[in-house]
mmCIF file of C-alpha atoms and ligand atoms in Angstrom:
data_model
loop_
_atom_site.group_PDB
_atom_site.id
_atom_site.type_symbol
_atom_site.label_atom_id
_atom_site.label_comp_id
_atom_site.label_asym_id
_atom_site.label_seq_id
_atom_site.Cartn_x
_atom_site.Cartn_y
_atom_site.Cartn_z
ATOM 1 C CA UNK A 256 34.284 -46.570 192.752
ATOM 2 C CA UNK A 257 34.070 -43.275 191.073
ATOM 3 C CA UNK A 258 31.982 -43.269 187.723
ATOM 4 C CA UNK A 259 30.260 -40.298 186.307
ATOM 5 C CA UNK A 260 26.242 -40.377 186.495
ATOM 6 C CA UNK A 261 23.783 -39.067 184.101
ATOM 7 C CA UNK A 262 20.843 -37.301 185.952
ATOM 8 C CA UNK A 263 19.254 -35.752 183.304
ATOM 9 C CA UNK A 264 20.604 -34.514 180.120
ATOM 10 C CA UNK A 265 23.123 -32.027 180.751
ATOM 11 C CA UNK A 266 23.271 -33.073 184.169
ATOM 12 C CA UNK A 267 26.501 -35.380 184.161
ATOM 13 C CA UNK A 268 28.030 -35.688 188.246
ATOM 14 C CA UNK A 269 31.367 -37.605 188.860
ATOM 15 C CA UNK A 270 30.449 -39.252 192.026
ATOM 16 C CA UNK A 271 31.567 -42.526 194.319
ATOM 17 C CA UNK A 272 29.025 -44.960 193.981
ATOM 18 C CA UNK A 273 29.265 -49.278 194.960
ATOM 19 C CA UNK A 274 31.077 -51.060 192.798
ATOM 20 C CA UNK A 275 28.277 -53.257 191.043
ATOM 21 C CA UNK A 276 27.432 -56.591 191.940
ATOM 22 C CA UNK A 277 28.039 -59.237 189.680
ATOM 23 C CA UNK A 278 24.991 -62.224 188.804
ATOM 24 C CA UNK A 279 26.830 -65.933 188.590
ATOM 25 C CA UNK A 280 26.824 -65.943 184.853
ATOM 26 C CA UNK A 281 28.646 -62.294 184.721
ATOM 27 C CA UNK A 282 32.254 -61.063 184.831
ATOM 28 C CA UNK A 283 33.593 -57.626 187.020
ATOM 29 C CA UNK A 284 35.500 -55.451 184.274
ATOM 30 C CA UNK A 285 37.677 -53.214 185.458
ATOM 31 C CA UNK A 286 38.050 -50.604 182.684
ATOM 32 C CA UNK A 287 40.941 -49.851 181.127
ATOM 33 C CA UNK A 288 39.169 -47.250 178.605
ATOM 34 C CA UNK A 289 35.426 -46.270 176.990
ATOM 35 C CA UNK A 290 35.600 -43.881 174.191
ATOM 36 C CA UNK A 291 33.296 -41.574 173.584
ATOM 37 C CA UNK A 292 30.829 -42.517 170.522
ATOM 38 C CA UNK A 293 28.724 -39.854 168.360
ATOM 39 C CA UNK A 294 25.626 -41.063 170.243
ATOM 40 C CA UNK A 295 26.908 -39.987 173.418
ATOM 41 C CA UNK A 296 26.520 -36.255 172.842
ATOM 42 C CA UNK A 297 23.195 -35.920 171.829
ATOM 43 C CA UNK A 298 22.210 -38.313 174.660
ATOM 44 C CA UNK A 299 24.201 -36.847 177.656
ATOM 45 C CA UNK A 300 23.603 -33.431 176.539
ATOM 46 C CA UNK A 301 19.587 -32.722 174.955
ATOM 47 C CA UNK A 302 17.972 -36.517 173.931
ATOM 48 C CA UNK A 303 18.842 -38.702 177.433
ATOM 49 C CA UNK A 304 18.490 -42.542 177.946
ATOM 50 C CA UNK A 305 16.229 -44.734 179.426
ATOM 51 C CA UNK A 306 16.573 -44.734 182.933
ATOM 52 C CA UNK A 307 18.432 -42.240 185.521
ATOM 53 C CA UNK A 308 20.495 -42.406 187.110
ATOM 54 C CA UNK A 309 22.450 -43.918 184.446
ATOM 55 C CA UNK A 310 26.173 -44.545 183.666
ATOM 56 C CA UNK A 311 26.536 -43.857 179.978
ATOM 57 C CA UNK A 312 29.719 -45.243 177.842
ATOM 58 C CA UNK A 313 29.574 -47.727 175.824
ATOM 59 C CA UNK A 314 32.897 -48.577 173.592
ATOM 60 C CA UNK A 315 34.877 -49.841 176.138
ATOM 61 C CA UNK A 316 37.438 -53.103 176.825
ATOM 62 C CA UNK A 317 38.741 -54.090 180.318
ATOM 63 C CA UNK A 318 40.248 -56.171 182.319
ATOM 64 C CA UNK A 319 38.532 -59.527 184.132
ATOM 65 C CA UNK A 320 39.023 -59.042 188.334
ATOM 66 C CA UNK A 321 35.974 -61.727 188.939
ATOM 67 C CA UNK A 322 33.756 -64.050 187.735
ATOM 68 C CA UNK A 323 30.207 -65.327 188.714
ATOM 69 C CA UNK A 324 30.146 -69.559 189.604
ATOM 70 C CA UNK A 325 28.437 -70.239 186.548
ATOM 71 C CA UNK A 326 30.805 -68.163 183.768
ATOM 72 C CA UNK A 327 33.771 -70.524 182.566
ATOM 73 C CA UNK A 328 36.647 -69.857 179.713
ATOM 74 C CA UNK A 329 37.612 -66.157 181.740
ATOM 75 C CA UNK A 330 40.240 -65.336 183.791
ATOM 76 C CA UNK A 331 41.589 -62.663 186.408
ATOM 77 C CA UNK A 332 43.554 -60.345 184.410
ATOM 78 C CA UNK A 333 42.067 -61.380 181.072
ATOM 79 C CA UNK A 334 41.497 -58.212 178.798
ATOM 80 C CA UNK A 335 38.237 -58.332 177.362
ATOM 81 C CA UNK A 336 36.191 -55.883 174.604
ATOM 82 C CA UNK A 337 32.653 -55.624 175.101
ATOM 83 C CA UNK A 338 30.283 -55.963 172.365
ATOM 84 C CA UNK A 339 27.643 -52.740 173.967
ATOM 85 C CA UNK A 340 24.318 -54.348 172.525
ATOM 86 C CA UNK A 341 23.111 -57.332 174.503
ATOM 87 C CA UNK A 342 20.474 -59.328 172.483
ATOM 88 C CA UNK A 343 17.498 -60.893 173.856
ATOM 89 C CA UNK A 344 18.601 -64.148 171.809
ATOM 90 C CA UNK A 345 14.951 -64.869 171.329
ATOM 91 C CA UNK A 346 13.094 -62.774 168.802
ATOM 92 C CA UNK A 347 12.795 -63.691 165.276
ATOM 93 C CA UNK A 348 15.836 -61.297 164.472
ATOM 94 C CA UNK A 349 18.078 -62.686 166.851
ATOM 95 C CA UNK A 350 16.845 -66.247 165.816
ATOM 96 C CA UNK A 351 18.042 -65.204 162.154
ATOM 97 C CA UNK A 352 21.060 -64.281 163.355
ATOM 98 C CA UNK A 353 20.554 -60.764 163.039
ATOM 99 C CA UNK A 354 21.278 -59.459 166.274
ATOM 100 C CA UNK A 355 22.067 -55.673 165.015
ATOM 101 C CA UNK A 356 18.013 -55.713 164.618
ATOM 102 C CA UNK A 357 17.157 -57.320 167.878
ATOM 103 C CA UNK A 358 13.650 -56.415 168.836
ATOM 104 C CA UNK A 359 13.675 -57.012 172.630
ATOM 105 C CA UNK A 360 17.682 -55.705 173.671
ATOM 106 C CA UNK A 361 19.604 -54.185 176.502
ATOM 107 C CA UNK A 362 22.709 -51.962 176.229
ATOM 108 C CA UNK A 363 25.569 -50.939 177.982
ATOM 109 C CA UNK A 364 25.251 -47.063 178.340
ATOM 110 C CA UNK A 365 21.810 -46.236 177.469
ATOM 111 C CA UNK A 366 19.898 -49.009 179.027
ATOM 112 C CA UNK A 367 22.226 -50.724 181.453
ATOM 113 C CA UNK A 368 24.896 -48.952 183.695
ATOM 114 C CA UNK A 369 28.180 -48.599 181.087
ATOM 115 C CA UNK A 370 31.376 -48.166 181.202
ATOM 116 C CA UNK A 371 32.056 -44.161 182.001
ATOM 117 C CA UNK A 372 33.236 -45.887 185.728
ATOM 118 C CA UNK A 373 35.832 -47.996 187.228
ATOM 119 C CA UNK A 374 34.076 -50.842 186.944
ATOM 120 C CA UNK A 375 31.261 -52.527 185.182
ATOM 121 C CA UNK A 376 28.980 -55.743 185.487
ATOM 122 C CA UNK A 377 29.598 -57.816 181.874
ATOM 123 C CA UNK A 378 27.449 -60.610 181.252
ATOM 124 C CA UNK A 379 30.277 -63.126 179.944
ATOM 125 C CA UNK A 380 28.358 -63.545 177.028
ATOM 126 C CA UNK A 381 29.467 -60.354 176.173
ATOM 127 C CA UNK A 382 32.285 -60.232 176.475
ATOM 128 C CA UNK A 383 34.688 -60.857 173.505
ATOM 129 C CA UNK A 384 38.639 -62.339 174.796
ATOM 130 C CA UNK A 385 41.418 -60.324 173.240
ATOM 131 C CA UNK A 386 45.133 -61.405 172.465
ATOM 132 C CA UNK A 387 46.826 -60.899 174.640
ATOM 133 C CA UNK A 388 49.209 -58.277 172.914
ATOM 134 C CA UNK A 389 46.466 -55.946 172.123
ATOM 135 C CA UNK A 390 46.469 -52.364 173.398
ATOM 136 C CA UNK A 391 43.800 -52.166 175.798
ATOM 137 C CA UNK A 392 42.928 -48.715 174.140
ATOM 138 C CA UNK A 393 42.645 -50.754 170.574
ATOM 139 C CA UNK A 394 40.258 -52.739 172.259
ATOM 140 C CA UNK A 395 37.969 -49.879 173.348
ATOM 141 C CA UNK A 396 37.903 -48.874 169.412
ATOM 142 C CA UNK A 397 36.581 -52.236 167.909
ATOM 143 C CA UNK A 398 32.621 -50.608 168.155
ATOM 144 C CA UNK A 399 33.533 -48.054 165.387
ATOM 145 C CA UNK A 400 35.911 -50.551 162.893
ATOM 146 C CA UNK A 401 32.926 -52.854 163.532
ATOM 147 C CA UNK A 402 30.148 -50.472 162.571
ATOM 148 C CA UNK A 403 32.336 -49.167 159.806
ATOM 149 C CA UNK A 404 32.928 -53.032 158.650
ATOM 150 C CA UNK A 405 29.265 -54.057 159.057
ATOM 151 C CA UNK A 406 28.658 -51.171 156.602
ATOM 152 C CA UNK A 407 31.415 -52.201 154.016
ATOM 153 C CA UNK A 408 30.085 -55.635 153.703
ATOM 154 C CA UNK A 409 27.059 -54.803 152.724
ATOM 155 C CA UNK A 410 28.494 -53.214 149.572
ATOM 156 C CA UNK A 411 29.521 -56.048 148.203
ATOM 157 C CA UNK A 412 33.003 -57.064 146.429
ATOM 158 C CA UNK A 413 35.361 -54.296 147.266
ATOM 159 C CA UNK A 414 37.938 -55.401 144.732
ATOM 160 C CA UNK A 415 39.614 -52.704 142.944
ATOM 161 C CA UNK A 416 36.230 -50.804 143.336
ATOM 162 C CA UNK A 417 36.035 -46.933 143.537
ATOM 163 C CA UNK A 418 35.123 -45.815 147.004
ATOM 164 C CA UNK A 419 33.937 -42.922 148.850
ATOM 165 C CA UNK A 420 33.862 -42.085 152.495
ATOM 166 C CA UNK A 421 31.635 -39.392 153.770
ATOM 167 C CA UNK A 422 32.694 -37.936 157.146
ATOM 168 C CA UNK A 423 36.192 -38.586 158.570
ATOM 169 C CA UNK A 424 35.677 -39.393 162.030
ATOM 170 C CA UNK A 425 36.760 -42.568 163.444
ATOM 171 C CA UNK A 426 34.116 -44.529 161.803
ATOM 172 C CA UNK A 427 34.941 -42.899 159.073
ATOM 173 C CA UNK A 428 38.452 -43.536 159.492
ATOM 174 C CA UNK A 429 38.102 -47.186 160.227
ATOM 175 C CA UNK A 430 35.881 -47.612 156.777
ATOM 176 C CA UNK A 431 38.746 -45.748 155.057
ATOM 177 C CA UNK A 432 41.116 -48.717 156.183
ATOM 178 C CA UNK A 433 38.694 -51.687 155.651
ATOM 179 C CA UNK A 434 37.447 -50.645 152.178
ATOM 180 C CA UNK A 435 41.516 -50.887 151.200
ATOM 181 C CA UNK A 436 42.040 -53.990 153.166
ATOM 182 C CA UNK A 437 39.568 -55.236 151.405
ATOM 183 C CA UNK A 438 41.047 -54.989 148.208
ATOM 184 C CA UNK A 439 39.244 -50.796 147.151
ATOM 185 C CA UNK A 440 40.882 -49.169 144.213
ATOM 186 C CA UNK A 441 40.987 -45.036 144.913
ATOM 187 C CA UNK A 442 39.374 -44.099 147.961
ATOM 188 C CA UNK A 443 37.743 -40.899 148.359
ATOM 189 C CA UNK A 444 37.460 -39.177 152.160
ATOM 190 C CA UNK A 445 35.083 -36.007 152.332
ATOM 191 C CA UNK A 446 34.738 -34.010 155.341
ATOM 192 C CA UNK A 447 34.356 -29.937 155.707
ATOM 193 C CA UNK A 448 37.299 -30.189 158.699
ATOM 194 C CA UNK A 449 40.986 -29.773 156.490
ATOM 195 C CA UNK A 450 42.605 -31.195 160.255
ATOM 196 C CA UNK A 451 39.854 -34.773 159.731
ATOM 197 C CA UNK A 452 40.117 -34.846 156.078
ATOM 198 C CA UNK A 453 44.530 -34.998 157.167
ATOM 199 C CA UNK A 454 43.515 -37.961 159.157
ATOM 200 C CA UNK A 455 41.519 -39.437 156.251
ATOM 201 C CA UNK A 456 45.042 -39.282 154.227
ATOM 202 C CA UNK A 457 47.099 -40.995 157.289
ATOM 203 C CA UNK A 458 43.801 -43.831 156.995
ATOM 204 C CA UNK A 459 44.997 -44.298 153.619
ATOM 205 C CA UNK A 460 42.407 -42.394 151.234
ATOM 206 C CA UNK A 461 43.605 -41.242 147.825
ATOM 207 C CA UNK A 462 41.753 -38.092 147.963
ATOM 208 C CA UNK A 463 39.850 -35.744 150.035
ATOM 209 C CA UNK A 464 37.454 -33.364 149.466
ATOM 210 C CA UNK A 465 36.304 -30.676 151.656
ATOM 211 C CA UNK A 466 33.315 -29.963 150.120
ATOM 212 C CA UNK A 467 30.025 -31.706 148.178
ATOM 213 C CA UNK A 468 31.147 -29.736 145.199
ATOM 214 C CA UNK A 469 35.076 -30.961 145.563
ATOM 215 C CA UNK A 470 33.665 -34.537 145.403
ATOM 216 C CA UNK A 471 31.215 -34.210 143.154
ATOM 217 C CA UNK A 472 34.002 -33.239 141.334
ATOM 218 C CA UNK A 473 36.227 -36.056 141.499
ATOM 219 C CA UNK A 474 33.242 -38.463 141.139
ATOM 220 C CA UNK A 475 33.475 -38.308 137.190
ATOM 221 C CA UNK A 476 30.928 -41.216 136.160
ATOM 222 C CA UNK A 477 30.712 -42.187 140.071
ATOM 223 C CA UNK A 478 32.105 -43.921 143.031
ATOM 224 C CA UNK A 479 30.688 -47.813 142.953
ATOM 225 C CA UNK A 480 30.686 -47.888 146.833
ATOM 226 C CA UNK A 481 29.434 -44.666 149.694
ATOM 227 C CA UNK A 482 30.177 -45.264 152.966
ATOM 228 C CA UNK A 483 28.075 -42.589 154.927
ATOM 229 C CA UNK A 484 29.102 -41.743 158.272
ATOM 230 C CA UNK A 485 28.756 -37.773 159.191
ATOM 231 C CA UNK A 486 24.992 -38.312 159.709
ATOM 232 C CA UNK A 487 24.324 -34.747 158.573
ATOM 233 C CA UNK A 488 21.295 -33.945 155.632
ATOM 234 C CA UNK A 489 23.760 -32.685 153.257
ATOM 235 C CA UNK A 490 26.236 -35.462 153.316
ATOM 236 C CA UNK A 491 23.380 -37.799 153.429
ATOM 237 C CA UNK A 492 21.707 -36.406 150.221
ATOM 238 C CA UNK A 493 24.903 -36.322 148.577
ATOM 239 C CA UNK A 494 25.627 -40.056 148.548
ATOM 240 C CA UNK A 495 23.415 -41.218 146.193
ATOM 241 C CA UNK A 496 24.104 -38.119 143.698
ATOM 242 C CA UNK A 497 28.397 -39.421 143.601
ATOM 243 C CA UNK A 498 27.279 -42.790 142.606
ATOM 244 C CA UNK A 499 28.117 -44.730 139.496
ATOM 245 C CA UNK A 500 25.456 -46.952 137.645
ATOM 246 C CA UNK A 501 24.522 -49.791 139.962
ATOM 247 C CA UNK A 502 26.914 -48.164 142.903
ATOM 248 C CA UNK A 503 25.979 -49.096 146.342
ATOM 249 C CA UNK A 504 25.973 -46.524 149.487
ATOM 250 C CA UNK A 505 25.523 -47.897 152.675
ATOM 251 C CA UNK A 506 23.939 -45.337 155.641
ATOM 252 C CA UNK A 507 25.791 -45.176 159.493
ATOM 253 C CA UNK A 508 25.206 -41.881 160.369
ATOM 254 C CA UNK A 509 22.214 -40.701 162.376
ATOM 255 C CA UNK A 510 20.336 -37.230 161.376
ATOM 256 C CA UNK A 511 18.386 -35.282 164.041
ATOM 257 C CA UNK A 512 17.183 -32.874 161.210
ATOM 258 C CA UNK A 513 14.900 -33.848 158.225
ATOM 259 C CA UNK A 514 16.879 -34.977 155.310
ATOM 260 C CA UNK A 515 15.701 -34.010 151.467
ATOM 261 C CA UNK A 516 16.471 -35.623 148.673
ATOM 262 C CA UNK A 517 16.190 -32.735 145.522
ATOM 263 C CA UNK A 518 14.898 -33.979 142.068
ATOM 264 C CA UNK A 519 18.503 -34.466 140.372
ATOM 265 C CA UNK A 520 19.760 -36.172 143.426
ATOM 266 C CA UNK A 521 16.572 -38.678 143.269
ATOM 267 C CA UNK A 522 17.319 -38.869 139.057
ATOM 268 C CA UNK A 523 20.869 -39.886 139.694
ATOM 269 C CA UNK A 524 19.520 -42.844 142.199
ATOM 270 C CA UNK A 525 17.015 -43.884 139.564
ATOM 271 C CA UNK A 526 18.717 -43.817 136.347
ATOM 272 C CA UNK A 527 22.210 -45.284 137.876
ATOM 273 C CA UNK A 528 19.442 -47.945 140.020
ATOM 274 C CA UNK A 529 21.701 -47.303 143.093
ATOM 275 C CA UNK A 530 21.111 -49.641 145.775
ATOM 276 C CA UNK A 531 20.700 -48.086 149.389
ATOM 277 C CA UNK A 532 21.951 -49.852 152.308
ATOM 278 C CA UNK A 533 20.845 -49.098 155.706
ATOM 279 C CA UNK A 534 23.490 -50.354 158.172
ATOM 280 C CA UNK A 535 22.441 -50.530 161.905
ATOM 281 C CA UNK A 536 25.211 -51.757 165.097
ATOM 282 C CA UNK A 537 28.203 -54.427 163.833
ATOM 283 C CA UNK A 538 27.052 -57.531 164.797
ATOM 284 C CA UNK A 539 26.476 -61.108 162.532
ATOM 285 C CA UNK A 540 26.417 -65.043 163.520
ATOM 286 C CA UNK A 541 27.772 -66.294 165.682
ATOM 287 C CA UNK A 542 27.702 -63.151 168.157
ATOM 288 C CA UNK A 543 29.455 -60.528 168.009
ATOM 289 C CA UNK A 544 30.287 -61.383 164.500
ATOM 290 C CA UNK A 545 33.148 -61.398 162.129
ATOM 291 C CA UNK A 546 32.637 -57.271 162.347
ATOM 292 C CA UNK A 547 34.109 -57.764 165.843
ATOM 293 C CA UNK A 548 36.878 -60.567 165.619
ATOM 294 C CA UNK A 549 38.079 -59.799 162.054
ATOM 295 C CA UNK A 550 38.714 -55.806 164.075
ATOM 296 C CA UNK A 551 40.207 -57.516 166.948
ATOM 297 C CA UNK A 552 42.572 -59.772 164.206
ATOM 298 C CA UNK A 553 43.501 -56.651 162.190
ATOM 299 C CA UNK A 554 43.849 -54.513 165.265
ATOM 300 C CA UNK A 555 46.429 -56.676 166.976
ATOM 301 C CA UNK A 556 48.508 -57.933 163.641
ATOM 302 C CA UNK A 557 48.833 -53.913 162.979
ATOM 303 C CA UNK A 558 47.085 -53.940 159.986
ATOM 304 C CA UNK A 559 43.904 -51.678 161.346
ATOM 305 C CA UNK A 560 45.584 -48.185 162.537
ATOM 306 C CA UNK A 561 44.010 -46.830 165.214
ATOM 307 C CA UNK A 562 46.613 -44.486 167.272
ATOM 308 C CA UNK A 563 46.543 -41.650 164.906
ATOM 309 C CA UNK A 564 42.402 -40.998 166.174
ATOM 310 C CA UNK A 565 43.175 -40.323 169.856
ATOM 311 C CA UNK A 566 42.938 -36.634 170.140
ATOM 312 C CA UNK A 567 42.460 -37.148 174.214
ATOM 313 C CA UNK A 568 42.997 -39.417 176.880
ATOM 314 C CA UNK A 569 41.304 -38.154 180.602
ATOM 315 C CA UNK A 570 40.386 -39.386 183.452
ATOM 316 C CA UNK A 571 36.307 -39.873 184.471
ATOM 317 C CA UNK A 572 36.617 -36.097 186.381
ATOM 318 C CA UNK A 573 36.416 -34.681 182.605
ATOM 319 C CA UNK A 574 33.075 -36.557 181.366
ATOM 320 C CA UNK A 575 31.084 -33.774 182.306
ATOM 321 C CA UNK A 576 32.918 -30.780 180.695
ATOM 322 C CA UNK A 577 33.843 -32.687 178.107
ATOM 323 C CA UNK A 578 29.963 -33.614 176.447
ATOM 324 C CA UNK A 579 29.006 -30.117 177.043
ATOM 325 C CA UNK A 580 32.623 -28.816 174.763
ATOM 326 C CA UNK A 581 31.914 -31.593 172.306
ATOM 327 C CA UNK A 582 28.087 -30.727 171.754
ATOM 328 C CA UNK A 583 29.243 -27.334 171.352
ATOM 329 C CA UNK A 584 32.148 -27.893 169.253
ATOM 330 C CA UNK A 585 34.633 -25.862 171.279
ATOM 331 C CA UNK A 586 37.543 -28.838 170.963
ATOM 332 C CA UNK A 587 38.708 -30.690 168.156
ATOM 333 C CA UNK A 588 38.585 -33.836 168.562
ATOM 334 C CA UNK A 589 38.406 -37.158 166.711
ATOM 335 C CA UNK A 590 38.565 -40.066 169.138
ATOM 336 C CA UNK A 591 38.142 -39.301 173.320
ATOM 337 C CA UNK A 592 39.350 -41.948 175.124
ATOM 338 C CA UNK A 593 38.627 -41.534 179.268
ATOM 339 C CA UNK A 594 40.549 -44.135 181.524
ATOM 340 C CA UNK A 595 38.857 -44.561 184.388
ATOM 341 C CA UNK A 596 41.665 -46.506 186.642
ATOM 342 C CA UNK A 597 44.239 -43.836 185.584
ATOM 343 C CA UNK A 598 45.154 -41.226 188.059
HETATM 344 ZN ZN1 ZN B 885 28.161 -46.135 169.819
HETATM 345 ZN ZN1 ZN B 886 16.499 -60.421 169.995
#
């Protein structure tokens, strides 16, 4: 099969390799399409993974060609989404139900062989059955509505509350579209790109803002609800200065720089008693979670957009060319779908 290998960081070769060999309590996916997720770029390009080679990719959905004796309820042809962390199911977090935390876990992409390949080994526990109407693209882009929906809940009642996004890419997006389904009143979207903050409006946000300033500005006496998603100091240090008096602001994104939080911000968090939220993976009990089958629901009945991301579709011959023009920002993009068994 061809699938592109990670030697090193910044060494990313589209080769032919065996198809993998499936355990009897795994499933071969054949895979329809893996997007490409923020933590890709620092990992293929600078930070790298845990083994090499490796096959990175891990938001992906496919379809079932074979099944190991043991694995029942799956069959050929099935399309399947597939949950990327694999918990050890035996630490104190997993035992709690709180797989997101798992102490002792594998995952597809960084640990394990993932889905940047024709085809992947999927323990069956993994793997989550779609309907059968479902895009097989949708199904690729569950991870991010799940993160973004793991992050939402912790916020609390979203009824007719005033929310703001920070960072419009697809998780960003997708926590646009929950926080209204949800019942959000206005809906703010920040993000410096005018083309991502366009997207935010298709998602369904009142407002935009294309700088801190801009929605600091449209705060007034605060948003009850940040959903932080660019990752980036700034944006990070502004979510606790937009929020309202006992506002909650949940945390997805991932910094690689220090992040500083100046006196007034700090004040703002004190004197309004803001409550922080870290929010790590998409997953609750029973696994995956209602993160992952509420995404799958709202995905299929048309009620999640998800179309309007896709800024590319290629085939695995791109993977390499592609990390290096995303770390360097030469392309717009939002969401990059590859599609491995397309020619
Ligand atoms: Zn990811
Ligand atoms: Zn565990």
């Amino acid at each position: 099969m061809t699938a592109a290998l990670m030697y090193e960081p910044g060494d990313v070769r589209v080769e032919q390799v065996e198809i993998p060999a499936i355990g009897p309590d795994d499933l071969l996916v054949k895979v329809a399409a893996c997007g490409v997720c923020g933590s890709d770029i620092p990992r293929m390009n600078f930070s790298g993974a845990y083994r090499y080679p490796l096959i990175c990719g891990h938001e992906f959905s496919g379809h079932v060609v074979d099944a190991g004796a043991n694995v029942t309820g799956f069959a050929q042809g099935d399309l399947v989404s597939v949950p990327p962390l694999l918990p050890c199911r035996n630490c104190e977090s997993c035992a709690e139900g709180n797989f997101s935390l798992c102490e002792n876990y594998d995952y597809f992409g960084s640990r394990r062989d993932g889905a940047y390949a024709q085809f992947v080994d999927v323990p069956a526990d993994n793997a989550l059955l779609m309907p059968k109407d479902l895009d097989p693209r949708a199904a690729a882009m569950i991870d991010p509505s799940a993160i973004a929906l793991h992050a939402v809940l912790k916020c609390g009642d979203m009824t007719d509350k005033r929310v703001a996004v920070l960072g419009a890419g697809p998780i960003g997006l997708f926590a646009v579209q929950w926080a209204k389904l949800l019942g959000a009143g206005e809906v703010l979207a920040l993000d410096l790109s005018e083309e991502k903050a366009q997207m935010a409006r298709v998602a369904g946000a009142d407002l935009t803002a294309l700088t801190s300033e801009e929605a600091l500005e449209a705060a007034g006496r605060g948003f009850d609800v940040i959903i932080e998603t660019a990752g980036v100091p700034p944006t990070i240090a502004l979510a606790p200065n937009l929020a309202a008096r006992h506002g909650h602001a949940a945390f997805i994104g991932i910094p690689h720089q220090p992040v500083q939080l100046d006196k007034g911000t700090f004040s703002n968090f004190l004197r309004h008693e803001v409550s922080l939220h870290g929010s790590w993976n998409s997953f609750s009990a029973p696994f995956p979670g209602t993160e992952w089958t509420d995404s799958a629901d709202r995905l299929s009945d048309g009620s999640l957009k998800w179309e309007f991301m896709i800024t590319h579709e290629l085939p695995l011959a791109e993977v390499p060319g592609t990390m290096k023009a995303l770390a360097d920002r030469s392309i717009f993009s939002s969401k990059v779908l590859f599609m491995p068994n397309q020619p």
